[in-house]
Short mmCIF file of C-alpha atoms and ligand atoms in Angstrom, two decimals:
data_model
loop_
_atom_site.label_atom_id
_atom_site.label_comp_id
_atom_site.label_asym_id
_atom_site.label_seq_id
_atom_site.Cartn_x
_atom_site.Cartn_y
_atom_site.Cartn_z
CA MET A 1 5.62 -64.38 48.09
CA GLN A 2 5.03 -60.60 47.96
CA ALA A 3 6.56 -57.59 49.69
CA TYR A 4 3.93 -54.97 50.55
CA SER A 5 4.54 -51.42 51.37
CA ALA A 6 3.66 -50.89 54.97
CA GLU A 7 2.40 -47.40 54.31
CA SER A 8 0.17 -48.00 51.15
CA GLN A 9 -0.11 -51.95 51.09
CA GLU A 10 1.14 -51.60 47.43
CA ILE A 11 3.10 -54.42 46.30
CA LEU A 12 6.42 -52.91 45.51
CA VAL A 13 8.30 -56.11 44.59
CA ASP A 14 6.15 -58.84 43.09
CA VAL A 15 7.55 -62.42 43.35
CA SER A 16 6.25 -65.53 41.41
CA SER A 17 7.74 -68.79 40.57
CA GLU A 18 7.14 -69.71 36.82
CA ALA A 19 9.33 -72.65 36.31
CA PRO A 20 10.74 -75.24 38.80
CA HIS A 21 13.46 -73.57 40.90
CA VAL A 22 13.25 -70.13 38.86
CA TYR A 23 11.76 -67.31 40.84
CA HIS A 24 10.80 -64.01 39.20
CA MET A 25 11.12 -60.70 41.05
CA ARG A 26 9.37 -57.74 39.39
CA LEU A 27 9.74 -54.06 40.34
CA ASN A 28 6.15 -53.21 40.67
CA ARG A 29 5.57 -49.30 40.53
CA PRO A 30 4.64 -49.12 36.81
CA ASN A 31 2.81 -45.82 37.34
CA ARG A 32 6.15 -44.33 38.36
CA ARG A 33 8.10 -46.22 35.89
CA ASN A 34 9.50 -48.45 38.62
CA ALA A 35 11.15 -45.47 40.30
CA ILE A 36 12.86 -46.73 43.48
CA THR A 37 12.00 -45.55 47.13
CA PHE A 38 13.74 -46.30 50.34
CA GLU A 39 10.95 -48.52 51.22
CA LEU A 40 11.17 -50.47 47.82
CA TRP A 41 15.10 -50.99 48.77
CA GLY A 42 13.99 -52.35 52.09
CA GLU A 43 11.56 -54.71 50.50
CA MET A 44 14.01 -55.81 48.00
CA LYS A 45 16.44 -56.89 50.68
CA THR A 46 13.70 -58.84 52.44
CA VAL A 47 12.64 -60.64 49.25
CA VAL A 48 16.04 -61.58 48.10
CA GLU A 49 17.13 -62.81 51.51
CA ARG A 50 14.04 -64.92 51.61
CA LEU A 51 14.75 -66.36 48.24
CA GLU A 52 18.31 -66.95 49.20
CA HIS A 53 16.94 -69.13 52.16
CA GLU A 54 14.28 -70.83 49.95
CA PRO A 55 15.76 -74.28 49.12
CA ASN A 56 13.58 -74.57 45.99
CA CYS A 57 14.94 -71.41 44.54
CA ARG A 58 18.01 -71.80 42.40
CA VAL A 59 18.01 -68.78 40.10
CA ILE A 60 16.26 -65.42 40.31
CA VAL A 61 15.20 -63.16 37.38
CA VAL A 62 14.61 -59.46 37.90
CA SER A 63 12.55 -57.32 35.66
CA GLY A 64 10.19 -54.27 35.86
CA ASN A 65 6.54 -54.21 35.34
CA GLY A 66 5.01 -51.88 32.84
CA ASP A 67 6.59 -49.54 30.36
CA SER A 68 10.14 -49.21 31.78
CA PHE A 69 12.58 -51.42 33.67
CA CYS A 70 13.38 -48.48 36.12
CA SER A 71 13.38 -44.69 36.03
CA GLY A 72 15.93 -44.32 38.84
CA ILE A 73 15.32 -42.96 42.35
CA ASP A 74 11.87 -41.66 42.89
CA LEU A 75 12.37 -37.94 42.55
CA GLN A 76 9.27 -37.15 44.56
CA ASP A 77 8.89 -39.82 47.28
CA GLY A 78 12.53 -41.15 47.28
CA LEU A 79 14.41 -38.09 48.14
CA SER A 80 11.95 -36.44 50.59
CA ASN A 81 13.48 -38.14 53.67
CA VAL A 82 16.89 -37.26 52.55
CA ILE A 83 15.89 -33.55 51.88
CA THR A 84 14.21 -33.41 55.26
CA THR A 85 17.22 -34.75 57.05
CA MET A 86 19.50 -32.35 55.31
CA SER A 87 17.31 -29.25 56.28
CA ASN A 88 16.87 -30.47 59.92
CA GLY A 89 18.22 -27.53 61.73
CA GLU A 90 17.95 -29.24 65.16
CA LEU A 91 20.70 -31.54 64.15
CA ASP A 92 24.46 -30.58 63.94
CA VAL A 93 26.33 -31.37 60.77
CA GLY A 94 27.69 -34.57 62.17
CA ARG A 95 24.38 -35.95 63.24
CA ARG A 96 22.90 -34.93 59.99
CA GLY A 97 25.66 -36.75 58.12
CA ILE A 98 25.22 -39.92 60.25
CA ALA A 99 21.38 -39.84 59.66
CA LEU A 100 22.00 -39.40 55.87
CA GLY A 101 24.49 -42.40 56.11
CA ARG A 102 21.50 -44.55 57.48
CA PHE A 103 19.35 -43.90 54.41
CA LEU A 104 22.39 -44.53 52.11
CA GLN A 105 22.95 -47.79 53.92
CA VAL A 106 19.47 -48.93 53.23
CA ALA A 107 19.77 -48.24 49.51
CA GLN A 108 23.19 -50.01 49.44
CA ASP A 109 21.81 -53.03 51.43
CA GLY A 110 18.95 -53.55 48.98
CA PHE A 111 21.36 -54.02 46.02
CA ASN A 112 24.15 -55.68 48.09
CA ALA A 113 21.59 -58.36 48.85
CA ILE A 114 21.54 -59.21 45.26
CA ALA A 115 25.22 -59.19 44.74
CA LYS A 116 25.79 -61.31 47.89
CA CYS A 117 22.94 -63.76 47.36
CA GLN A 118 24.53 -67.16 46.40
CA LYS A 119 21.99 -67.85 43.72
CA PRO A 120 22.48 -66.28 40.32
CA VAL A 121 20.42 -63.32 39.54
CA ILE A 122 19.66 -62.38 35.91
CA ALA A 123 18.41 -58.83 35.05
CA ALA A 124 16.06 -58.66 32.03
CA VAL A 125 15.96 -54.93 31.14
CA HIS A 126 13.58 -53.15 28.78
CA ASN A 127 13.27 -49.47 27.94
CA HIS A 128 14.45 -46.98 30.58
CA CYS A 129 17.15 -48.15 33.02
CA ILE A 130 18.33 -44.94 34.73
CA GLY A 131 20.48 -43.89 37.69
CA VAL A 132 19.87 -46.34 40.43
CA GLY A 133 18.02 -48.59 37.95
CA ALA A 134 21.47 -49.06 36.20
CA GLU A 135 23.18 -49.53 39.60
CA LEU A 136 20.61 -52.40 40.46
CA ILE A 137 21.53 -54.21 37.34
CA MET A 138 25.23 -53.94 38.16
CA ALA A 139 24.59 -56.04 41.22
CA CYS A 140 23.20 -58.75 39.07
CA ASP A 141 25.26 -61.72 37.70
CA ILE A 142 23.85 -61.58 34.15
CA ARG A 143 22.43 -58.51 32.33
CA ILE A 144 20.41 -58.99 29.05
CA ALA A 145 18.21 -56.23 27.45
CA SER A 146 15.68 -55.57 24.74
CA GLN A 147 16.53 -53.67 21.67
CA ASP A 148 14.68 -50.46 23.18
CA ALA A 149 16.79 -50.52 26.24
CA ASN A 150 18.36 -47.21 27.16
CA PHE A 151 20.71 -46.62 30.03
CA SER A 152 22.22 -43.67 31.85
CA ILE A 153 24.36 -43.32 35.03
CA LYS A 154 22.53 -40.25 35.81
CA GLU A 155 23.49 -39.46 39.34
CA VAL A 156 25.90 -36.52 38.43
CA ASP A 157 22.97 -34.78 36.84
CA VAL A 158 21.13 -34.74 40.14
CA GLY A 159 24.11 -33.54 41.97
CA LEU A 160 25.79 -36.45 43.53
CA ALA A 161 28.25 -39.22 42.98
CA PRO A 162 26.64 -42.54 42.31
CA ASP A 163 26.57 -44.21 45.66
CA VAL A 164 24.64 -47.46 45.34
CA GLY A 165 27.24 -49.59 43.66
CA ALA A 166 28.16 -47.99 40.21
CA LEU A 167 31.43 -46.66 41.21
CA SER A 168 32.65 -49.97 42.89
CA ARG A 169 30.97 -52.38 40.31
CA MET A 170 31.03 -50.73 36.90
CA GLN A 171 34.73 -50.80 36.39
CA LYS A 172 34.75 -54.47 37.26
CA ILE A 173 31.93 -55.35 34.75
CA VAL A 174 33.25 -53.21 31.89
CA GLY A 175 36.91 -53.48 30.82
CA ASN A 176 36.94 -49.93 29.33
CA ASP A 177 37.73 -47.73 32.07
CA SER A 178 37.64 -44.72 29.78
CA TRP A 179 34.16 -45.53 28.64
CA VAL A 180 32.99 -45.98 32.30
CA ARG A 181 34.25 -42.55 33.26
CA GLU A 182 32.78 -40.95 30.30
CA MET A 183 29.36 -42.53 30.94
CA CYS A 184 29.64 -41.52 34.77
CA PHE A 185 30.79 -37.79 34.09
CA THR A 186 28.46 -37.03 31.30
CA CYS A 187 25.28 -38.97 32.31
CA ARG A 188 24.54 -39.47 28.60
CA ASN A 189 22.20 -42.08 27.43
CA PHE A 190 23.54 -45.19 25.87
CA ASN A 191 21.46 -47.82 23.87
CA ALA A 192 21.48 -51.51 24.00
CA GLU A 193 23.93 -51.85 21.08
CA GLU A 194 26.45 -49.62 23.00
CA ALA A 195 25.89 -51.38 26.26
CA LEU A 196 26.56 -54.74 24.42
CA ARG A 197 29.70 -53.45 22.72
CA TYR A 198 31.25 -52.36 26.09
CA GLY A 199 30.06 -55.56 27.77
CA PHE A 200 27.79 -53.87 30.04
CA ILE A 201 25.13 -56.36 28.99
CA SER A 202 25.64 -59.67 27.30
CA ARG A 203 22.69 -60.26 24.90
CA ILE A 204 20.06 -58.14 23.14
CA TYR A 205 16.60 -59.42 22.04
CA PRO A 206 13.96 -57.77 19.91
CA THR A 207 11.31 -57.01 22.64
CA ALA A 208 10.77 -56.83 26.23
CA LYS A 209 8.77 -60.17 26.16
CA GLU A 210 11.38 -62.06 24.26
CA THR A 211 14.10 -60.60 26.82
CA LEU A 212 12.08 -61.94 29.71
CA ASP A 213 11.44 -65.33 27.95
CA ALA A 214 15.16 -65.48 27.25
CA ALA A 215 16.03 -64.72 30.91
CA THR A 216 13.70 -67.36 32.05
CA GLN A 217 15.01 -69.93 29.63
CA LEU A 218 18.64 -69.10 30.85
CA ALA A 219 17.52 -69.32 34.31
CA LYS A 220 16.03 -72.74 33.59
CA VAL A 221 19.19 -74.07 32.06
CA ILE A 222 21.26 -72.91 35.09
CA SER A 223 18.54 -74.26 37.50
CA GLU A 224 19.01 -77.80 36.20
CA LYS A 225 22.69 -77.88 37.09
CA SER A 226 24.10 -78.77 40.47
CA PRO A 227 22.97 -76.03 42.98
CA ILE A 228 25.97 -76.85 45.00
CA ALA A 229 28.37 -76.17 42.08
CA VAL A 230 26.40 -73.15 40.73
CA GLN A 231 26.35 -71.40 44.10
CA GLY A 232 29.91 -72.33 44.79
CA THR A 233 30.82 -70.65 41.43
CA LYS A 234 29.06 -67.54 42.28
CA VAL A 235 30.72 -67.36 45.73
CA ASN A 236 34.16 -67.91 44.27
CA LEU A 237 33.77 -65.48 41.34
CA ASN A 238 32.76 -62.94 43.81
CA TYR A 239 35.59 -63.65 46.16
CA SER A 240 38.25 -63.98 43.46
CA ARG A 241 37.08 -60.62 41.82
CA ASP A 242 38.10 -58.75 45.04
CA HIS A 243 41.28 -60.74 46.00
CA SER A 244 44.64 -61.98 44.64
CA ASP A 245 44.98 -65.06 42.40
CA ALA A 246 46.60 -66.80 45.26
CA ASP A 247 43.84 -65.82 47.86
CA GLY A 248 41.18 -66.94 45.27
CA GLN A 249 42.71 -70.34 44.79
CA LEU A 250 43.09 -70.96 48.43
CA PHE A 251 39.61 -69.97 49.00
CA VAL A 252 38.30 -72.18 46.17
CA LYS A 253 40.32 -75.14 47.44
CA ALA A 254 38.98 -74.72 50.94
CA TRP A 255 35.53 -74.50 49.56
CA ASN A 256 35.75 -77.66 47.51
CA MET A 257 37.44 -79.62 50.24
CA GLY A 258 33.99 -79.34 51.62
CA MET A 259 31.65 -79.17 48.62
CA LEU A 260 33.30 -82.00 46.56
CA GLN A 261 31.90 -84.35 49.18
CA SER A 262 28.40 -83.51 48.11
CA GLU A 263 26.49 -86.18 46.21
CA ASP A 264 26.22 -83.88 43.14
CA LEU A 265 29.67 -84.96 41.88
CA VAL A 266 28.70 -88.58 41.95
CA GLU A 267 25.26 -87.94 40.50
CA SER A 268 26.82 -86.05 37.56
CA ALA A 269 29.24 -88.81 36.84
CA LYS A 270 26.49 -91.48 37.07
CA ALA A 271 24.16 -89.47 34.78
CA TYR A 272 26.91 -89.19 32.17
CA MET A 273 27.71 -92.80 32.22
CA ALA A 274 23.97 -93.74 31.91
CA LYS A 275 23.34 -91.05 29.22
CA ARG A 276 20.55 -89.41 31.27
CA LYS A 277 19.95 -85.96 32.62
CA PRO A 278 21.33 -85.54 36.27
CA LEU A 279 18.94 -84.84 38.93
CA PHE A 280 20.03 -82.63 41.82
CA LYS A 281 18.34 -82.14 45.25
CA ASN A 282 17.56 -78.75 46.54
CA VAL A 283 20.04 -77.07 48.72
C1 LIG B 1 20.48 -42.66 47.64
C2 LIG B 1 20.77 -42.23 46.37
C3 LIG B 1 20.20 -40.85 46.14
C4 LIG B 1 19.86 -40.44 44.92
C5 LIG B 1 20.18 -41.23 43.70
C6 LIG B 1 19.77 -40.82 42.48
C7 LIG B 1 20.20 -41.59 41.33
C8 LIG B 1 19.16 -41.69 40.23
O1 LIG B 1 18.52 -42.50 40.12
S1 LIG B 1 19.19 -40.26 39.33
C9 LIG B 1 17.96 -40.59 38.15
C10 LIG B 1 16.63 -40.01 38.55
N1 LIG B 1 15.65 -40.30 37.47
C11 LIG B 1 15.38 -39.45 36.41
O2 LIG B 1 15.97 -38.46 36.35
C12 LIG B 1 14.46 -39.87 35.47
C13 LIG B 1 12.94 -39.22 35.58
N2 LIG B 1 12.04 -39.60 34.67
C14 LIG B 1 12.05 -39.41 33.42
O3 LIG B 1 12.92 -38.72 32.90
C15 LIG B 1 10.95 -39.93 32.66
O4 LIG B 1 9.90 -40.20 33.35
C16 LIG B 1 11.28 -41.15 31.82
C17 LIG B 1 11.79 -42.27 32.71
C18 LIG B 1 12.21 -40.81 30.62
C19 LIG B 1 9.94 -41.83 31.08
O5 LIG B 1 9.28 -40.73 30.33
P1 LIG B 1 7.86 -40.91 29.66
O6 LIG B 1 7.80 -42.19 29.05
O7 LIG B 1 7.46 -39.80 29.07
O8 LIG B 1 6.98 -41.14 31.09
P2 LIG B 1 6.60 -39.91 32.13
O9 LIG B 1 5.25 -39.45 31.70
O10 LIG B 1 7.71 -38.92 32.25
O11 LIG B 1 6.38 -40.87 33.39
C20 LIG B 1 5.23 -41.52 33.81
C21 LIG B 1 4.96 -41.21 35.28
O12 LIG B 1 6.05 -41.78 36.00
C22 LIG B 1 6.59 -40.76 36.84
N3 LIG B 1 7.98 -40.86 37.01
C23 LIG B 1 8.91 -41.25 36.12
N4 LIG B 1 10.15 -41.33 36.70
C24 LIG B 1 10.01 -40.96 37.87
C25 LIG B 1 10.99 -40.85 39.02
N5 LIG B 1 12.22 -41.17 38.81
N6 LIG B 1 10.46 -40.41 40.14
C26 LIG B 1 9.16 -40.19 40.29
N7 LIG B 1 8.16 -40.23 39.29
C27 LIG B 1 8.73 -40.75 38.15
C28 LIG B 1 6.29 -39.41 36.14
O13 LIG B 1 6.31 -38.25 36.90
C29 LIG B 1 4.91 -39.75 35.57
O14 LIG B 1 3.94 -39.53 36.49
P3 LIG B 1 2.61 -38.79 36.19
O15 LIG B 1 1.90 -38.76 37.63
O16 LIG B 1 1.77 -39.78 35.37
O17 LIG B 1 2.85 -37.55 35.62
#
């Protein structure tokens, strides 16, 4: 499954399946350090939604081809539409605003597709993870990185408030609000060790290859579990993060009133008693 650029026929987001039930989605603009364009955001949404509806896919790994994970928005091609819209003298301020909103929505939709996808998404980061690259991984469920990874919430340095998820997600990922604000206001680089210390990532590996191998291994472990239970866990973690305890518990009770009736509960118990690995059907 590939997502081609309509303009250049470039593969912007490369998808492969390297293990049963594990799909690997790579940002594929290595000559631009995987800088993101609006076209790539659109392709990302298409790819993630396709994988969400692919019964064989249970876990998604995201990485970047080439020397860096992602160097942020494409400062050449990514901002040209925005700048053209802003300087369109034929539109009044309200119409320019609405047109800009449409671009921002495409960007948000690209990453929201990852956050909303019922299947866990694991980010394997190496080297640069800048601006919207850092916002991308904030939409993922699990973030791991190589020793050389370096991050920055760079948006203020290009004159805007981060608007593709950092301001709504970063405080929920990281418990230290003071550190979050420092990173967002100063745009300074932080390395893998600092990211790990503050809980922005959960593991560090020596090299990019080892990080990707570890992400794939982690994905395999998750993919062998009941897909009903794993996807239910993601849906409910997302729901409970944004609701009260009482609402969260009501939601998971309603969820399990349906999902407990799947054959996965019985299969898990049978496998335990028979001292064998459980086998679960695709969903
Ligand atoms: C809707 C939201 C609107 C805006 C949101 C913005 C949020 C952001 O993402 S802000 C962050 C923007 N990104 C940056 O400021 C980073 C810019 N790039 C760099 O600083 C460096 O390239 C680097 C990532 C530190 C890597 O440096 P190095 O290893 O020395 O490689 P280079 O020779 O610089 O890069 C190779 C090649 O890639 C091109 N490139 C790299 N990043 C971008 C980019 N973000 N946009 C466009 N092109 C990029 C670079 O120009 C080089 O191209 P050549 O043609 O080979 O010269």
